[in-house]
Amino acid sequence: MRRRFAAALTLAASLPASMAARAEDWPMFGGDPSNRHHSALGQIDRGNVAKLRPAWIFQTGVTGYFQAEPVIVAGVMYVSTTGNHVAALDAKSGRVLWTYTHKARTEKIFGPPSNRGVAVANGLVYEATMDGRVIALDAKTGKPVWDKEAVRPEEGETETASALSAQLGDKPVQGSSRLGFKMPPLLAEGLVIVGVTGAGYGLHVEDDKGGLDGGSVVGIEGGYGRRGWLAAYDAKTGEERWRWYVTKQDGWEGAFRATTPDGVPLHRDIAAEKAAAPQHREAWRVGGGSLWMTPAYDAEAGLIFLGTGNPAPQNFGLTRPGDNLYTMSLVALDVRTGALRWHFQQVPHEEWGYDVASPPFLLDHPTPEGPVKAVAQASKTGWIYVHDRATGRLLARSEPVIAHKNLFAPPSPEGTVVSPGPLGAISWHPVAYDAAAGRAFAQVRHGAATYTVKTVPASGGRPEIRYTETSEAKGEPSFSTLTAVDLARGGAIAWSVRAGSRLSGGTLSTEGGLVFSGEEDGHLDAHDARDGRILWRFQCGAGIGGPPVTYAVDGRQYVALAAGGASFTKASGFGTGDALVVFALPD
């Protein structure tokens, strides 16, 4: 065990001084700025993981959509809950040190009131909220130090939702592109960096149970959407220092590409798009591009790397001709100024909901000329891409992690079945990367969706409304796998293990040769990193929604995660809860 902790100390010493921390901690989202979700701790290993048991449980008192990744610094755990409340806990016992109760300034938020974590540094706890605020709390007391309103979620809403609702049998319609924050902030260079979500997401048609009608998402033709952005705030004062907008003001149409940058045909009607372009030169103003997860950070290069979301209107591209830069991209920004260094647009003119959502992670990629400092991005389209950090050049693309069907076939009036659907292959859930093994471990969703173009006739002085409805494809296979991708050896699939229910929350790998992964039916599973065999599992009582983490206190290793319900639909059949569950080996 001493050797393992010594190895962890070596890893911590290799980080930039501003990011170095105790090896036993999990001091930020992803574990460190590389976003690898890998731990050098190995007290819990293949040989003893079967003895793992709950050490303590913290109940938040707020049920459902608990997606946060805990942060552990110097024996204190900080965790945000549904509704943006925050708790500080003794990481050894679970004793509550303080709580912060968030009072939202508006109920008009985007989607469920979930939050994916906080950031901690300089005696402060930082959180970005669903009601559009960036706040700093005193890490010892939980008292607010500063509170800045970054955006009003309801600003710029259209009346399209109510108009469409009336035409769909008065079913409630939710969405309307309200801006707010979900991602855990990134702390770098004295800045709190965070991006908005809700910019390009579709409206949702609710069913009679208050859930989503078969996962139905509606993308409406016309001036629907918001302009996504990432901003940096002074960590001491909360004052905004820079802002980068996802949609490109000049030339967002791009080159009208017929294929993706890696050569996959897009099946676009480029002639029709070019003909429509003069009428839609201002489409970038409401062009979407949500930002779902925390960027990776290379301190030496001074760059951050982040994925951007789909353009608006979602799934309906007739009124946004062109490539829609810089949506659906992996981008590199200067951390000090927000200036764009490079971008790689995975899907130009996207119409299927393939947000670049999973957090990018850093690695050294082997090439015939020697290792290259690289950044990898797991995609909803079913590949993991590896890029040169300095230039964005595509170094490698993994084997596909799913079976494609009609990939990039456009929506149609008769309905087009496409695999994957908008949930991915690999969605927002973090991918763990073990640098020593050269393997990435991803939760992969296998399934298809039907994309149907529908028309609401003009009536009562209101013009015709066209929209694309997305729903789960009936009769198509639907399941999840935990999949290991050998990035050090050409991107081959090393192994893939089918799960009992849909996987959610993300993965964690450790020096103990383990991969932890959660399921929506409430199970936390520990897999052997060599072949994917399940060595241990525990029923947490509610769907796993957050990424697992690991840390150590007084020489004892713990594994922690949020179990509060994970499904985006209320009709999933699995329970919701409010528990943060922490495991350890017996004393």
Coordinates of C-alpha atoms in Angstrom, one line a residue:
M1 CA 0.0 0.0 0.0
R2 CA 2.9 2.4 0.7
R3 CA 4.1 1.8 -2.8
R4 CA 0.7 2.6 -4.2
F5 CA 0.5 5.9 -2.3
A6 CA 4.0 6.7 -3.3
A7 CA 3.0 6.3 -7.0
A8 CA 0.0 8.6 -6.4
L9 CA 2.3 11.2 -4.8
T10 CA 4.5 11.1 -7.9
L11 CA 1.5 11.7 -10.1
A12 CA 0.4 14.7 -8.0
A13 CA 3.9 16.1 -8.1
S14 CA 3.8 16.1 -11.9
L15 CA 0.8 18.4 -12.0
P16 CA 1.2 22.2 -12.3
A17 CA 1.8 23.8 -8.9
S18 CA -1.7 25.5 -9.1
M19 CA -3.3 22.1 -9.6
A20 CA -1.2 19.9 -7.3
A21 CA -3.1 18.3 -4.4
R22 CA -2.9 15.6 -1.8
A23 CA -2.7 12.2 -3.6
E24 CA -5.6 10.9 -1.4
D25 CA -7.9 13.6 -2.6
W26 CA -10.3 13.9 -5.5
P27 CA -9.8 17.6 -5.7
M28 CA -11.7 18.5 -8.9
F29 CA -14.1 17.1 -11.5
G30 CA -12.3 14.3 -13.4
G31 CA -9.7 13.9 -10.6
D32 CA -7.2 16.3 -12.1
P33 CA -7.1 18.7 -15.1
S34 CA -6.6 15.9 -17.6
N35 CA -10.2 14.7 -17.0
R36 CA -9.1 11.1 -17.0
H37 CA -11.3 9.8 -14.2
H38 CA -8.5 7.5 -13.2
S39 CA -7.1 7.1 -9.7
A40 CA -3.6 5.9 -8.6
L41 CA -5.1 4.5 -5.4
G42 CA -5.1 0.7 -5.4
Q43 CA -5.9 -0.5 -1.9
I44 CA -9.2 -1.8 -3.3
D45 CA -8.2 -4.2 -6.0
R46 CA -9.3 -7.3 -7.9
G47 CA -8.5 -9.6 -5.0
N48 CA -10.5 -7.9 -2.3
V49 CA -13.2 -5.8 -4.1
A50 CA -15.8 -8.6 -3.3
K51 CA -15.5 -7.5 0.3
L52 CA -16.5 -3.9 -0.4
R53 CA -19.4 -2.6 1.7
P54 CA -21.2 0.6 2.5
A55 CA -19.1 2.8 4.9
W56 CA -21.7 5.6 5.3
I57 CA -24.6 7.1 3.4
F58 CA -25.7 10.8 3.2
Q59 CA -29.3 11.5 2.3
T60 CA -29.7 14.9 0.7
G61 CA -33.4 15.2 1.3
V62 CA -34.0 16.1 -2.4
T63 CA -35.2 13.2 -4.5
G64 CA -34.3 12.5 -8.1
Y65 CA -31.8 13.5 -10.9
F66 CA -28.8 13.4 -8.5
Q67 CA -26.0 13.6 -11.0
A68 CA -23.1 15.3 -9.1
E69 CA -19.6 14.1 -8.9
P70 CA -18.3 14.7 -5.3
V71 CA -15.1 16.7 -4.7
I72 CA -12.8 15.7 -1.8
V73 CA -10.1 18.0 -0.4
A74 CA -8.1 17.4 2.8
G75 CA -10.7 15.0 4.2
V76 CA -13.7 17.1 3.4
M77 CA -16.3 16.1 0.7
Y78 CA -18.2 18.8 -1.1
V79 CA -21.3 17.7 -3.1
S80 CA -24.1 19.6 -4.9
T81 CA -27.6 18.2 -5.1
T82 CA -30.7 18.5 -7.2
G83 CA -31.8 22.1 -6.9
N84 CA -28.2 23.4 -6.5
H85 CA -28.0 22.9 -2.7
V86 CA -24.5 22.1 -1.4
A87 CA -23.2 20.0 1.5
A88 CA -19.8 19.7 3.1
L89 CA -19.2 16.4 4.8
D90 CA -16.5 14.6 6.8
A91 CA -15.2 12.3 4.1
K92 CA -14.4 9.6 6.7
S93 CA -17.7 9.5 8.6
G94 CA -20.2 11.4 6.5
R95 CA -20.8 13.8 9.4
V96 CA -22.4 17.0 8.0
L97 CA -20.1 20.0 8.5
W98 CA -22.4 22.6 6.8
T99 CA -25.1 22.9 4.2
Y100 CA -26.1 25.6 1.8
T101 CA -29.7 25.9 0.7
H102 CA -30.0 27.5 -2.8
K103 CA -32.9 29.9 -3.4
A104 CA -33.6 30.0 -7.1
R105 CA -34.7 33.3 -8.5
T106 CA -36.8 31.8 -11.2
E107 CA -38.6 28.5 -11.7
K108 CA -38.3 28.8 -15.5
I109 CA -35.2 26.6 -15.9
F110 CA -34.2 24.2 -18.6
G111 CA -35.0 20.5 -18.0
P112 CA -34.7 18.7 -14.6
P113 CA -33.0 20.8 -11.8
S114 CA -29.9 18.6 -11.9
N115 CA -26.4 19.8 -11.2
R116 CA -23.2 17.9 -11.9
G117 CA -20.8 19.2 -9.3
V118 CA -18.8 22.0 -7.7
A119 CA -15.2 23.2 -7.8
V120 CA -13.0 23.9 -4.7
A121 CA -9.9 26.1 -4.4
N122 CA -8.5 29.0 -2.3
G123 CA -10.9 28.4 0.6
L124 CA -14.0 28.7 -1.7
V125 CA -16.5 26.4 -3.1
Y126 CA -17.8 27.4 -6.6
E127 CA -21.1 26.4 -8.2
A128 CA -22.9 27.3 -11.4
T129 CA -26.6 27.0 -11.1
M130 CA -29.6 26.1 -13.2
D131 CA -31.1 29.6 -12.6
G132 CA -28.1 31.2 -14.3
R133 CA -25.9 32.2 -11.4
V134 CA -22.2 31.6 -10.5
I135 CA -21.6 31.6 -6.8
A136 CA -18.8 31.2 -4.3
L137 CA -19.2 29.8 -0.8
D138 CA -16.9 29.9 2.1
A139 CA -15.4 26.4 2.2
K140 CA -15.4 26.4 6.1
T141 CA -18.9 27.7 6.7
G142 CA -20.9 27.5 3.4
K143 CA -21.8 31.1 3.7
P144 CA -22.0 33.0 0.3
V145 CA -19.0 35.1 -0.5
W146 CA -20.2 36.3 -3.9
D147 CA -23.2 35.6 -6.1
K148 CA -23.3 36.8 -9.8
E149 CA -26.2 36.5 -12.1
A150 CA -24.8 35.4 -15.5
V151 CA -28.0 34.9 -17.4
R152 CA -31.8 34.9 -16.9
P153 CA -33.0 31.5 -18.1
E154 CA -36.2 32.9 -19.5
E155 CA -34.7 35.7 -21.5
G156 CA -35.4 35.6 -25.2
E157 CA -38.1 32.9 -25.1
T158 CA -40.4 32.6 -28.0
E159 CA -44.2 31.9 -28.1
T160 CA -43.6 28.9 -30.3
A161 CA -44.1 26.4 -27.4
S162 CA -47.6 27.5 -26.5
A163 CA -48.6 27.7 -30.2
L164 CA -47.3 24.2 -30.8
S165 CA -48.8 22.8 -27.6
A166 CA -52.3 23.9 -28.8
Q167 CA -51.7 22.0 -32.1
L168 CA -50.6 18.8 -30.4
G169 CA -53.8 18.2 -28.4
D170 CA -52.9 20.6 -25.6
K171 CA -50.1 18.3 -24.3
P172 CA -47.8 20.4 -22.2
V173 CA -44.6 21.4 -24.1
Q174 CA -41.5 22.0 -22.0
G175 CA -38.2 23.5 -23.1
S176 CA -38.1 26.8 -25.0
S177 CA -34.3 27.0 -24.9
R178 CA -33.8 28.4 -21.4
L179 CA -30.2 29.0 -20.5
G180 CA -28.6 27.7 -17.3
F181 CA -25.7 25.8 -16.0
K182 CA -25.2 22.0 -15.4
M183 CA -21.4 21.5 -15.6
P184 CA -19.0 21.6 -12.7
P185 CA -16.8 24.7 -13.1
L186 CA -13.2 24.5 -14.1
L187 CA -10.7 26.5 -12.0
A188 CA -7.6 27.7 -13.9
E189 CA -5.4 30.8 -13.9
G190 CA -7.5 32.4 -11.2
L191 CA -10.6 31.9 -13.3
V192 CA -13.9 30.1 -12.8
I193 CA -14.8 28.8 -16.2
V194 CA -18.3 27.5 -17.0
G195 CA -20.7 27.2 -20.0
V196 CA -24.4 27.3 -20.5
T197 CA -26.8 24.5 -21.5
G198 CA -30.3 24.7 -23.0
A199 CA -29.1 26.8 -26.0
G200 CA -30.1 24.4 -28.7
Y201 CA -32.1 21.7 -27.0
G202 CA -35.5 20.7 -28.4
L203 CA -38.9 21.2 -26.9
H204 CA -40.3 18.1 -25.0
V205 CA -43.8 16.8 -25.3
E206 CA -45.0 15.5 -21.9
D207 CA -47.1 12.4 -21.6
D208 CA -50.0 11.8 -19.2
K209 CA -47.6 10.6 -16.5
G210 CA -45.7 13.9 -16.5
G211 CA -42.7 12.2 -18.2
L212 CA -41.6 12.5 -21.8
D213 CA -43.7 11.0 -24.5
G214 CA -41.5 8.1 -25.5
G215 CA -38.5 10.4 -25.3
S216 CA -40.1 12.6 -27.9
V217 CA -38.1 15.7 -28.8
V218 CA -39.4 18.4 -31.1
G219 CA -37.2 20.6 -33.2
I220 CA -39.2 23.5 -34.7
E221 CA -38.5 25.3 -38.0
G222 CA -37.6 29.0 -37.7
G223 CA -36.0 31.4 -35.2
Y224 CA -36.0 29.0 -32.3
G225 CA -33.0 28.6 -30.0
R226 CA -30.4 30.6 -28.1
R227 CA -26.7 31.3 -28.6
G228 CA -24.5 29.1 -26.4
W229 CA -21.4 30.5 -24.7
L230 CA -18.6 29.7 -22.3
A231 CA -17.4 32.4 -19.9
A232 CA -14.6 32.9 -17.4
Y233 CA -15.2 34.7 -14.0
D234 CA -12.6 36.1 -11.6
A235 CA -12.3 33.6 -8.8
K236 CA -12.0 36.3 -6.2
T237 CA -14.7 38.7 -7.2
G238 CA -17.0 36.9 -9.7
E239 CA -16.5 39.6 -12.3
E240 CA -16.6 38.3 -15.9
R241 CA -13.2 38.3 -17.7
W242 CA -14.1 36.8 -21.1
R243 CA -16.8 35.1 -23.0
W244 CA -16.7 32.9 -26.1
Y245 CA -19.8 32.3 -28.2
V246 CA -20.3 28.9 -29.8
T247 CA -22.0 30.2 -32.9
K248 CA -19.7 32.0 -35.3
Q249 CA -21.0 35.5 -36.3
D250 CA -19.1 35.7 -39.6
G251 CA -19.2 32.7 -41.8
W252 CA -21.1 30.2 -39.6
E253 CA -22.2 28.5 -42.8
G254 CA -18.7 27.1 -43.2
A255 CA -17.7 25.2 -46.3
F256 CA -21.0 23.3 -46.8
R257 CA -19.2 20.0 -46.3
A258 CA -20.5 16.9 -47.9
T259 CA -18.8 14.6 -45.4
T260 CA -17.6 14.7 -41.8
P261 CA -14.0 15.7 -41.4
D262 CA -13.2 12.0 -41.1
G263 CA -14.9 11.1 -44.4
V264 CA -18.4 9.8 -43.5
P265 CA -21.1 11.0 -46.0
L266 CA -23.7 13.4 -44.5
H267 CA -26.4 13.0 -47.1
R268 CA -27.1 16.8 -47.3
D269 CA -29.0 18.6 -49.9
I270 CA -26.3 21.3 -50.2
A271 CA -27.8 22.9 -53.3
A272 CA -31.0 23.6 -51.3
E273 CA -29.1 24.9 -48.4
K274 CA -27.1 27.3 -50.5
A275 CA -30.3 28.6 -52.1
A276 CA -31.8 29.2 -48.7
A277 CA -28.7 30.8 -47.2
P278 CA -29.4 34.4 -48.2
Q279 CA -32.8 34.3 -46.3
H280 CA -31.1 33.0 -43.1
R281 CA -27.9 35.0 -42.7
E282 CA -28.9 35.9 -39.1
A283 CA -29.5 32.2 -38.1
W284 CA -26.4 32.3 -36.0
R285 CA -28.0 34.6 -33.5
V286 CA -30.2 31.8 -32.2
G287 CA -27.9 29.0 -33.4
G288 CA -27.7 26.9 -30.2
G289 CA -24.6 25.0 -29.1
S290 CA -25.0 24.0 -25.4
L291 CA -22.0 23.1 -23.3
W292 CA -22.6 20.1 -21.2
M293 CA -19.4 19.1 -19.3
T294 CA -16.2 20.5 -17.8
P295 CA -13.3 21.2 -20.1
A296 CA -10.0 19.5 -19.9
Y297 CA -7.0 21.8 -19.2
D298 CA -3.4 21.8 -20.4
A299 CA -1.6 24.3 -18.2
E300 CA 1.7 24.1 -20.1
A301 CA 0.0 24.9 -23.4
G302 CA -2.5 27.4 -21.8
L303 CA -5.4 25.6 -23.5
I304 CA -8.8 24.3 -22.5
F305 CA -10.7 21.7 -24.5
L306 CA -14.4 21.4 -24.6
G307 CA -17.2 19.9 -26.6
T308 CA -20.1 21.9 -28.0
G309 CA -23.8 20.9 -28.5
N310 CA -26.2 20.7 -31.4
P311 CA -27.4 23.7 -33.5
A312 CA -30.9 25.2 -33.2
P313 CA -33.5 24.4 -34.3
Q314 CA -32.7 20.9 -33.2
N315 CA -33.2 18.1 -35.7
F316 CA -34.4 20.6 -38.3
G317 CA -31.9 22.2 -40.5
L318 CA -33.9 24.0 -43.3
T319 CA -33.7 27.4 -41.6
R320 CA -30.0 27.2 -40.6
P321 CA -28.2 26.4 -43.9
G322 CA -24.5 25.6 -43.8
D323 CA -22.2 23.8 -41.4
N324 CA -23.3 25.8 -38.4
L325 CA -19.9 26.6 -36.9
Y326 CA -18.8 25.9 -34.1
T327 CA -21.6 23.6 -32.9
M328 CA -21.0 19.9 -32.7
S329 CA -17.3 20.4 -32.3
L330 CA -14.3 19.8 -30.1
V331 CA -12.7 23.2 -29.6
A332 CA -9.5 24.5 -28.1
L333 CA -9.5 27.9 -26.4
D334 CA -6.8 30.1 -24.9
V335 CA -7.5 29.8 -21.1
R336 CA -6.5 33.5 -20.5
T337 CA -8.5 35.1 -23.2
G338 CA -11.1 32.7 -24.6
A339 CA -9.7 33.0 -28.1
L340 CA -10.3 30.1 -30.4
R341 CA -7.2 28.1 -31.3
W342 CA -8.8 25.3 -33.3
H343 CA -11.9 23.3 -33.8
F344 CA -12.9 19.9 -35.2
Q345 CA -16.6 19.7 -36.2
Q346 CA -17.6 16.1 -35.7
V347 CA -21.0 16.6 -37.5
P348 CA -21.5 19.6 -39.8
H349 CA -25.1 20.7 -40.2
E350 CA -26.2 18.3 -37.5
E351 CA -29.9 17.0 -37.3
W352 CA -29.8 14.0 -34.9
G353 CA -28.9 15.3 -31.4
Y354 CA -25.2 14.1 -31.5
D355 CA -23.9 16.8 -29.0
V356 CA -20.2 16.5 -28.3
A357 CA -21.1 16.0 -24.7
S358 CA -18.7 13.6 -22.9
P359 CA -15.8 15.4 -21.2
P360 CA -12.6 15.4 -23.3
F361 CA -9.5 13.9 -21.7
L362 CA -5.8 14.3 -22.2
L363 CA -3.3 11.6 -23.1
D364 CA 0.0 11.0 -24.7
H365 CA -0.8 9.3 -28.0
P366 CA 1.8 6.9 -29.5
T367 CA 2.8 7.6 -33.2
P368 CA 5.6 6.3 -35.4
E369 CA 7.4 9.6 -34.7
G370 CA 7.0 9.2 -31.0
P371 CA 4.3 10.2 -28.4
V372 CA 2.2 13.3 -29.2
K373 CA 0.4 15.3 -26.5
A374 CA -3.2 14.6 -27.5
V375 CA -6.8 15.2 -26.4
A376 CA -9.5 12.5 -26.9
Q377 CA -13.2 12.9 -27.3
A378 CA -15.7 10.1 -27.0
S379 CA -18.7 10.8 -29.2
K380 CA -22.4 10.1 -29.5
T381 CA -21.7 9.0 -33.1
G382 CA -19.9 5.9 -31.9
W383 CA -16.2 6.6 -32.1
I384 CA -13.5 8.0 -29.9
Y385 CA -11.4 10.7 -31.7
V386 CA -7.8 11.5 -30.8
H387 CA -6.4 14.9 -31.7
D388 CA -3.1 16.8 -31.5
R389 CA -3.6 19.2 -28.7
A390 CA -1.6 22.0 -30.4
T391 CA -3.3 21.9 -33.8
G392 CA -6.4 19.8 -33.6
R393 CA -5.1 17.4 -36.3
L394 CA -6.9 14.1 -36.2
L395 CA -4.4 11.5 -35.0
A396 CA -6.7 8.5 -34.7
R397 CA -10.3 7.3 -34.7
S398 CA -11.2 4.2 -32.7
E399 CA -13.2 1.3 -34.0
P400 CA -16.9 1.9 -33.8
V401 CA -18.3 1.0 -30.3
I402 CA -21.8 0.4 -31.8
A403 CA -23.4 -1.0 -34.9
H404 CA -24.5 2.0 -37.1
K405 CA -27.8 2.0 -39.1
N406 CA -28.5 4.8 -41.6
L407 CA -26.0 7.0 -40.0
F408 CA -26.6 10.7 -41.0
A409 CA -29.7 9.9 -43.0
P410 CA -31.9 13.0 -42.8
P411 CA -35.3 13.1 -41.0
S412 CA -38.3 12.5 -43.3
P413 CA -42.1 12.7 -43.3
E414 CA -42.4 8.9 -43.3
G415 CA -39.9 8.6 -40.5
T416 CA -36.2 7.7 -40.7
V417 CA -34.7 5.1 -38.4
V418 CA -31.1 6.0 -37.4
S419 CA -28.7 4.4 -35.0
P420 CA -27.4 5.8 -32.7
G421 CA -30.3 7.9 -31.5
P422 CA -29.9 11.2 -29.6
L423 CA -28.8 9.4 -26.4
G424 CA -25.7 8.3 -28.1
A425 CA -23.5 5.9 -28.3
I426 CA -21.5 7.9 -25.6
S427 CA -23.4 10.8 -24.0
W428 CA -22.4 13.3 -21.3
H429 CA -21.1 10.5 -19.0
P430 CA -17.3 10.7 -18.3
V431 CA -15.0 8.2 -19.9
A432 CA -12.2 6.8 -17.6
Y433 CA -8.7 6.5 -19.2
D434 CA -5.9 4.4 -17.7
A435 CA -2.7 5.9 -19.2
A436 CA -0.5 3.0 -18.2
A437 CA -2.8 0.5 -20.0
G438 CA -3.7 2.9 -22.8
R439 CA -7.3 2.0 -22.4
A440 CA -10.5 4.1 -22.3
F441 CA -13.6 2.7 -20.5
A442 CA -16.9 4.0 -21.8
Q443 CA -20.6 3.4 -21.0
V444 CA -22.1 2.8 -24.4
R445 CA -25.8 2.9 -25.3
H446 CA -27.0 0.9 -28.2
G447 CA -30.3 1.9 -29.7
A448 CA -32.0 3.7 -32.6
A449 CA -34.5 6.6 -33.0
T450 CA -37.1 7.5 -35.5
Y451 CA -36.8 11.1 -36.9
T452 CA -40.1 12.3 -38.5
V453 CA -40.8 15.6 -40.1
K454 CA -44.3 16.8 -39.3
T455 CA -46.4 19.7 -40.4
V456 CA -49.1 21.7 -38.5
P457 CA -51.3 23.4 -41.0
A458 CA -51.8 27.2 -40.9
S459 CA -54.9 28.3 -39.1
G460 CA -56.4 31.3 -37.4
G461 CA -53.8 33.7 -38.9
R462 CA -50.9 31.6 -37.7
P463 CA -48.5 30.3 -40.3
E464 CA -47.8 26.6 -41.0
I465 CA -45.4 25.1 -38.4
R466 CA -43.0 22.3 -39.5
Y467 CA -41.1 20.4 -36.9
T468 CA -39.0 17.2 -36.5
E469 CA -40.2 14.7 -33.8
T470 CA -37.7 12.2 -32.4
S471 CA -38.8 9.1 -30.7
E472 CA -37.4 5.7 -29.8
A473 CA -37.4 3.3 -32.8
K474 CA -39.8 0.4 -32.1
G475 CA -38.5 -3.1 -32.7
E476 CA -34.8 -2.0 -32.7
P477 CA -32.4 -3.4 -30.1
S478 CA -31.8 -1.3 -27.0
F479 CA -29.2 -2.1 -24.4
S480 CA -26.0 -0.8 -22.9
T481 CA -22.4 -2.1 -22.7
L482 CA -19.3 -1.2 -20.8
T483 CA -16.7 -1.1 -23.5
A484 CA -12.9 -0.9 -23.2
V485 CA -11.2 0.8 -26.2
D486 CA -7.4 0.2 -26.6
L487 CA -6.3 3.7 -27.7
A488 CA -2.7 2.8 -27.4
R489 CA -3.1 0.1 -30.0
G490 CA -5.0 1.5 -32.9
G491 CA -8.4 2.1 -31.1
A492 CA -9.4 -1.6 -31.1
I493 CA -12.2 -2.8 -28.9
A494 CA -10.5 -4.7 -26.1
W495 CA -13.7 -6.0 -24.6
S496 CA -17.4 -5.2 -24.3
V497 CA -19.8 -6.4 -21.6
R498 CA -23.5 -6.1 -21.9
A499 CA -25.2 -4.5 -18.8
G500 CA -28.4 -5.6 -17.1
S501 CA -30.0 -2.2 -17.5
R502 CA -29.0 1.1 -19.1
L503 CA -25.7 2.4 -17.9
S504 CA -25.5 5.9 -16.5
G505 CA -23.2 8.4 -14.6
G506 CA -19.8 7.5 -16.2
T507 CA -16.9 5.4 -15.3
L508 CA -13.9 5.3 -12.8
S509 CA -10.7 3.3 -13.3
T510 CA -8.2 2.6 -10.6
E511 CA -4.7 1.2 -10.0
G512 CA -6.3 -1.7 -8.4
G513 CA -7.2 -3.0 -11.8
L514 CA -10.9 -2.0 -11.5
V515 CA -13.5 -0.1 -13.5
F516 CA -16.5 1.1 -11.6
S517 CA -19.8 1.8 -13.5
G518 CA -23.3 2.5 -12.5
E519 CA -26.7 1.3 -13.9
E520 CA -30.1 2.9 -14.0
D521 CA -31.6 0.0 -12.1
G522 CA -29.5 1.1 -9.0
H523 CA -26.5 -1.3 -9.3
L524 CA -22.9 -0.1 -8.9
D525 CA -20.6 -2.7 -10.6
A526 CA -16.9 -3.2 -10.2
H527 CA -15.4 -4.8 -13.4
D528 CA -12.0 -6.4 -13.9
A529 CA -10.2 -3.9 -16.2
R530 CA -8.5 -6.7 -18.0
D531 CA -11.6 -8.4 -19.4
G532 CA -14.7 -6.7 -18.1
R533 CA -15.8 -9.5 -15.7
I534 CA -18.0 -8.2 -12.9
L535 CA -16.2 -8.9 -9.6
W536 CA -18.7 -7.1 -7.3
R537 CA -22.0 -5.3 -7.5
F538 CA -24.2 -3.5 -5.0
Q539 CA -27.8 -2.3 -5.2
C540 CA -27.9 1.3 -4.1
G541 CA -31.7 1.6 -4.0
A542 CA -32.1 4.2 -6.8
G543 CA -30.7 4.7 -10.3
I544 CA -27.0 5.7 -10.5
G545 CA -26.9 9.3 -11.9
G546 CA -23.4 10.6 -11.0
P547 CA -19.9 9.5 -11.8
P548 CA -18.1 7.3 -9.2
V549 CA -15.0 8.7 -7.5
T550 CA -12.4 7.4 -5.1
Y551 CA -10.3 8.9 -2.3
A552 CA -8.5 8.0 0.9
V553 CA -8.6 9.2 4.5
D554 CA -6.1 7.9 7.1
G555 CA -4.9 5.2 4.8
R556 CA -8.3 3.8 4.0
Q557 CA -9.6 4.0 0.4
Y558 CA -13.3 4.9 -0.3
V559 CA -15.5 4.8 -3.4
A560 CA -18.4 7.3 -3.6
L561 CA -21.3 8.1 -6.0
A562 CA -24.7 9.6 -6.2
A563 CA -27.8 7.4 -6.4
G564 CA -30.9 9.5 -6.9
G565 CA -32.4 8.2 -10.2
A566 CA -30.8 8.5 -13.6
S567 CA -33.4 8.3 -16.3
F568 CA -34.4 11.3 -18.4
T569 CA -38.0 10.0 -18.5
K570 CA -40.2 9.5 -15.5
A571 CA -41.6 6.3 -17.0
S572 CA -38.3 4.4 -16.8
G573 CA -39.6 1.9 -14.2
F574 CA -36.6 2.5 -11.9
G575 CA -36.8 4.2 -8.6
T576 CA -35.6 7.6 -7.5
G577 CA -33.8 8.5 -4.3
D578 CA -31.5 11.0 -2.6
A579 CA -28.5 9.1 -1.4
L580 CA -24.8 9.7 -1.6
V581 CA -23.4 6.2 -1.0
V582 CA -19.8 5.7 0.1
F583 CA -18.0 2.3 0.2
A584 CA -14.9 0.9 1.8
L585 CA -13.3 -2.4 2.7
P586 CA -14.0 -3.7 6.3
D587 CA -11.7 -2.4 9.0

